[in-house]
């Protein structure tokens, strides 16, 4: 995924009204759920998500293997 497409996708998912959580899967299998739109910042293909408790999760367009916008899609 290009940096531009990555930014556009994250902006679209975070900007949904009402917001709906989505899951990001990274290379190596680590997964996390973006549960709040304002807990995510992205620019130029790099993003940081502030997980509950304030733990930052840094990721970029090269480290993402999948973004699942609905948990039901993951089991399909």
mmCIF file with all atom_site columns, C-alpha atoms in Angstrom, residues 1-39:
data_model
loop_
_atom_site.group_PDB
_atom_site.id
_atom_site.type_symbol
_atom_site.label_atom_id
_atom_site.label_alt_id
_atom_site.label_comp_id
_atom_site.label_asym_id
_atom_site.label_entity_id
_atom_site.label_seq_id
_atom_site.pdbx_PDB_ins_code
_atom_site.Cartn_x
_atom_site.Cartn_y
_atom_site.Cartn_z
_atom_site.occupancy
_atom_site.B_iso_or_equiv
_atom_site.pdbx_formal_charge
_atom_site.auth_seq_id
_atom_site.auth_comp_id
_atom_site.auth_asym_id
_atom_site.auth_atom_id
_atom_site.pdbx_PDB_model_num
ATOM 1  C CA . UNK A 1 1  ? 0.000   0.000   0.000  1.00 0.00 ? 1  UNK A CA 1
ATOM 2  C CA . UNK A 1 2  ? 1.344   3.435   -0.864 1.00 0.00 ? 2  UNK A CA 1
ATOM 3  C CA . UNK A 1 3  ? 1.755   6.114   1.794  1.00 0.00 ? 3  UNK A CA 1
ATOM 4  C CA . UNK A 1 4  ? -0.958  8.198   0.125  1.00 0.00 ? 4  UNK A CA 1
ATOM 5  C CA . UNK A 1 5  ? -3.472  5.314   0.051  1.00 0.00 ? 5  UNK A CA 1
ATOM 6  C CA . UNK A 1 6  ? -2.616  4.468   3.657  1.00 0.00 ? 6  UNK A CA 1
ATOM 7  C CA . UNK A 1 7  ? -3.360  8.045   4.772  1.00 0.00 ? 7  UNK A CA 1
ATOM 8  C CA . UNK A 1 8  ? -6.592  8.203   2.768  1.00 0.00 ? 8  UNK A CA 1
ATOM 9  C CA . UNK A 1 9  ? -7.837  4.897   4.184  1.00 0.00 ? 9  UNK A CA 1
ATOM 10 C CA . UNK A 1 10 ? -7.069  5.794   7.798  1.00 0.00 ? 10 UNK A CA 1
ATOM 11 C CA . UNK A 1 11 ? -8.652  9.229   7.381  1.00 0.00 ? 11 UNK A CA 1
ATOM 12 C CA . UNK A 1 12 ? -11.789 7.662   5.890  1.00 0.00 ? 12 UNK A CA 1
ATOM 13 C CA . UNK A 1 13 ? -12.098 5.065   8.661  1.00 0.00 ? 13 UNK A CA 1
ATOM 14 C CA . UNK A 1 14 ? -11.435 7.561   11.455 1.00 0.00 ? 14 UNK A CA 1
ATOM 15 C CA . UNK A 1 15 ? -13.847 10.062  9.915  1.00 0.00 ? 15 UNK A CA 1
ATOM 16 C CA . UNK A 1 16 ? -16.891 7.798   9.764  1.00 0.00 ? 16 UNK A CA 1
ATOM 17 C CA . UNK A 1 17 ? -19.927 9.212   11.500 1.00 0.00 ? 17 UNK A CA 1
ATOM 18 C CA . UNK A 1 18 ? -20.764 7.544   13.753 1.00 0.00 ? 18 UNK A CA 1
ATOM 19 C CA . UNK A 1 19 ? -17.274 6.219   14.364 1.00 0.00 ? 19 UNK A CA 1
ATOM 20 C CA . UNK A 1 20 ? -16.897 2.444   14.129 1.00 0.00 ? 20 UNK A CA 1
ATOM 21 C CA . UNK A 1 21 ? -13.850 0.667   15.593 1.00 0.00 ? 21 UNK A CA 1
ATOM 22 C CA . UNK A 1 22 ? -11.522 -1.104  13.177 1.00 0.00 ? 22 UNK A CA 1
ATOM 23 C CA . UNK A 1 23 ? -8.641  -3.546  13.499 1.00 0.00 ? 23 UNK A CA 1
ATOM 24 C CA . UNK A 1 24 ? -5.102  -3.099  12.185 1.00 0.00 ? 24 UNK A CA 1
ATOM 25 C CA . UNK A 1 25 ? -2.913  -6.159  11.610 1.00 0.00 ? 25 UNK A CA 1
ATOM 26 C CA . UNK A 1 26 ? 0.836   -5.698  11.386 1.00 0.00 ? 26 UNK A CA 1
ATOM 27 C CA . UNK A 1 27 ? 3.585   -7.794  9.820  1.00 0.00 ? 27 UNK A CA 1
ATOM 28 C CA . UNK A 1 28 ? 4.293   -10.534 12.360 1.00 0.00 ? 28 UNK A CA 1
ATOM 29 C CA . UNK A 1 29 ? 0.616   -10.940 13.280 1.00 0.00 ? 29 UNK A CA 1
ATOM 30 C CA . UNK A 1 30 ? 0.210   -8.275  15.964 1.00 0.00 ? 30 UNK A CA 1
ATOM 31 C CA . UNK A 1 31 ? -3.331  -6.872  15.904 1.00 0.00 ? 31 UNK A CA 1
ATOM 32 C CA . UNK A 1 32 ? -4.929  -3.956  17.679 1.00 0.00 ? 32 UNK A CA 1
ATOM 33 C CA . UNK A 1 33 ? -8.306  -2.283  17.589 1.00 0.00 ? 33 UNK A CA 1
ATOM 34 C CA . UNK A 1 34 ? -8.575  1.447   16.936 1.00 0.00 ? 34 UNK A CA 1
ATOM 35 C CA . UNK A 1 35 ? -11.418 2.201   19.313 1.00 0.00 ? 35 UNK A CA 1
ATOM 36 C CA . UNK A 1 36 ? -11.549 5.999   19.157 1.00 0.00 ? 36 UNK A CA 1
ATOM 37 C CA . UNK A 1 37 ? -11.095 8.321   16.171 1.00 0.00 ? 37 UNK A CA 1
ATOM 38 C CA . UNK A 1 38 ? -9.165  10.958  18.116 1.00 0.00 ? 38 UNK A CA 1
ATOM 39 C CA . UNK A 1 39 ? -6.675  8.391   19.398 1.00 0.00 ? 39 UNK A CA 1
#
